[in-house]
Amino acid sequence: FSKQIENFQRESLKIVKANLKSKILLERGVNIIADKIMVDNAALVKDLAFQLKGEIENLFLVIGAEIKGKPLLTVMISDSIVAEKGLNAGLIVREAGREIKGGGGGQPFYATAGGKDVNGLQAAIEKALSFLQ
């Protein structure tokens, strides 16, 4: 039974990924994806972020998800963008995490923040995007 659930999650992840890829915004040489997704497992969000990083060059990815009633913000940035623009995903999620009444951190290219306020996810995504300006 858990195999079926796993297969279902993998299939739905493919759909979510295809959907995100269809929303890429190219701005000044950066492929930007910023969206809220329906995934109920933090490990799947991480998996998705790493898959997208592997498939899309110059990526700046911001994903918001609600996991068991709690908000999760994920930021993934291609190494080239980290180097070129001096961006740090860890710093970005720390700032943006305030919008969801939480915080987090991570590496310069990948970081996550959890919080208490799901209603702040859109604001958190926008805050993360503001670092690209």
Coordinates of C-alpha atoms in Angstrom, one line a residue:
F1 CA 0.0 0.0 0.0
S2 CA 2.8 2.4 0.9
K3 CA 4.3 1.6 -2.5
Q4 CA 1.1 2.8 -4.2
I5 CA 1.2 6.0 -2.2
E6 CA 4.8 6.5 -3.2
N7 CA 4.1 5.9 -6.9
F8 CA 1.1 8.3 -6.7
Q9 CA 3.3 11.0 -5.1
R10 CA 6.0 10.5 -7.7
E11 CA 3.4 10.9 -10.5
S12 CA 1.8 13.9 -8.9
L13 CA 5.3 15.4 -8.5
K14 CA 5.9 15.1 -12.2
I15 CA 2.7 17.1 -12.9
V16 CA 3.6 19.7 -10.3
K17 CA 7.1 20.0 -11.9
A18 CA 5.7 20.3 -15.4
N19 CA 3.3 23.0 -14.2
L20 CA 6.1 24.9 -12.6
K21 CA 8.3 24.7 -15.7
S22 CA 5.5 26.1 -17.7
K23 CA 5.6 29.2 -15.5
I24 CA 9.3 30.1 -16.0
L25 CA 9.8 33.8 -16.2
L26 CA 13.1 34.9 -17.9
E27 CA 14.4 38.1 -16.5
R28 CA 17.9 39.5 -17.2
G29 CA 19.2 36.0 -17.9
V30 CA 17.6 34.4 -14.8
N31 CA 15.0 31.7 -15.1
I32 CA 12.5 32.6 -12.3
I33 CA 9.9 30.2 -10.9
A34 CA 7.8 31.4 -8.0
D35 CA 4.6 29.7 -7.0
K36 CA 2.6 27.9 -4.4
I37 CA 2.3 24.2 -4.9
M38 CA 0.1 21.4 -3.5
V39 CA 2.5 18.9 -2.0
D40 CA 2.0 17.4 1.4
N41 CA 5.5 16.3 2.2
A42 CA 8.6 18.4 2.8
A43 CA 10.9 15.7 1.3
L44 CA 9.0 15.9 -2.0
V45 CA 9.4 19.7 -2.1
K46 CA 13.2 19.2 -1.6
D47 CA 13.3 16.5 -4.2
L48 CA 11.4 18.8 -6.6
A49 CA 13.7 21.7 -6.0
F50 CA 16.8 19.6 -6.7
Q51 CA 15.3 18.2 -9.8
L52 CA 14.4 21.6 -11.2
K53 CA 17.9 22.9 -10.3
G54 CA 19.4 20.0 -12.3
E55 CA 17.1 20.7 -15.3
I56 CA 17.0 24.5 -15.5
E57 CA 20.1 26.8 -15.9
N58 CA 20.3 30.1 -14.1
L59 CA 17.4 29.2 -11.8
F60 CA 15.9 31.3 -9.1
L61 CA 13.2 29.1 -7.5
V62 CA 10.8 30.1 -4.8
I63 CA 8.2 27.5 -3.7
G64 CA 5.6 27.9 -1.1
A65 CA 3.7 24.9 0.2
E66 CA 1.3 24.0 3.0
I67 CA 2.4 20.9 4.8
K68 CA 0.0 19.5 7.4
G69 CA -1.4 23.0 8.0
K70 CA 2.0 24.7 8.3
P71 CA 3.7 26.9 5.7
L72 CA 7.0 25.8 4.1
L73 CA 9.1 28.2 2.0
T74 CA 11.8 26.8 -0.2
V75 CA 14.4 28.8 -2.2
M76 CA 16.8 27.1 -4.7
I77 CA 19.3 29.2 -6.6
S78 CA 21.6 28.0 -9.3
D79 CA 25.3 28.1 -8.3
S80 CA 26.0 30.5 -11.2
I81 CA 23.4 33.0 -9.9
V82 CA 24.8 32.6 -6.4
A83 CA 28.3 33.5 -7.6
E84 CA 27.2 36.2 -10.1
K85 CA 24.7 38.1 -8.0
G86 CA 26.1 37.3 -4.6
L87 CA 22.7 35.9 -3.5
N88 CA 22.3 33.6 -0.5
A89 CA 19.2 31.4 -0.2
G90 CA 19.8 31.0 3.5
L91 CA 19.7 34.8 4.1
I92 CA 16.7 35.1 1.7
V93 CA 14.6 32.5 3.6
R94 CA 15.5 34.0 7.0
E95 CA 14.1 37.4 5.8
A96 CA 11.1 36.0 3.9
G97 CA 10.3 33.5 6.7
R98 CA 9.2 36.4 8.8
E99 CA 6.1 36.7 6.6
I100 CA 5.0 33.2 7.7
K101 CA 5.9 33.9 11.3
G102 CA 8.9 31.6 11.2
G103 CA 12.4 31.2 10.0
G104 CA 14.9 28.8 8.6
G105 CA 18.2 28.7 6.8
G106 CA 20.4 26.6 4.7
Q107 CA 23.2 26.8 2.1
P108 CA 23.7 29.7 -0.3
F109 CA 22.0 27.7 -3.1
Y110 CA 19.3 25.9 -1.1
A111 CA 17.4 26.8 2.0
T112 CA 14.0 26.4 3.6
A113 CA 11.9 28.1 6.2
G114 CA 8.9 26.8 8.2
G115 CA 6.4 28.9 10.0
K116 CA 3.1 29.2 11.7
D117 CA 1.1 31.5 9.3
V118 CA 0.0 29.9 6.1
N119 CA -1.7 33.1 5.0
G120 CA 1.7 34.8 4.7
L121 CA 3.0 32.4 2.0
Q122 CA 2.3 34.7 -0.9
A123 CA 4.0 37.6 0.9
A124 CA 6.9 35.4 1.7
I125 CA 7.3 34.4 -1.9
E126 CA 7.2 38.0 -3.0
K127 CA 9.7 39.0 -0.4
A128 CA 12.1 36.3 -1.6
L129 CA 11.7 37.5 -5.2
S130 CA 12.5 41.1 -4.1
F131 CA 16.1 39.9 -3.5
L132 CA 16.6 39.6 -7.3
Q133 CA 16.0 43.3 -7.9

